[in-house]
C-alpha angles and dihedrals in degrees: 000000000000093000093055092047091051091050092049091050092049090051091049091055092046092050091049091052091048088053089058097255111152132223117257122201127204139170126242119204121199105188094177090058094066092283093303115181129185139171124242133192132206141158125262110274095029120120123221086257090056091051089051092048095046089055094171093084123085110294095356097118092045090050087054089060091061105029113064105187093190095176095051092244101303092121094246096124139026100231092116091057113146134171114232111218122241122301092003089079092069091052089061094043130222124312115259120241096269092050091045089054089057092044089055086064095045125111109269099340117206133200090262097043119135137168112254091222089062100045108097120200119236137157088259090068098043108148097014122158128226129183124215112223118235094246145017137221108219108188089179087073089067101052110113108229120190115250 
């Protein structure tokens, strides 16, 4: 039920804030949408996928329009592939081997590519910038399921 999910997400955010976790803002660039840029907001410890799913925070719903997250964040696809801009990449650290395996299958991977489900927000990355690639490779679309 969508109403129950929205309530659960709102409670998660409230609990995080009560625990002293701070908001983190970041910028999303979408070059293939006429250079569109927008600001998003999440809570420390959230991934970009979480921000997308929580939708009620600044920019969350808009992020959901550009970041698919087909596998629900279990790192079984590359549809949440983003490119971290410049020096911000080092603040997040390198992708581990499992993430790198998925990035190898991503649409047009770059040296600073990461999966949005693996990028965790923290105060150290306040104001970072990510770019959404112009396409995705969704391998889940090609799994033959029995009728």
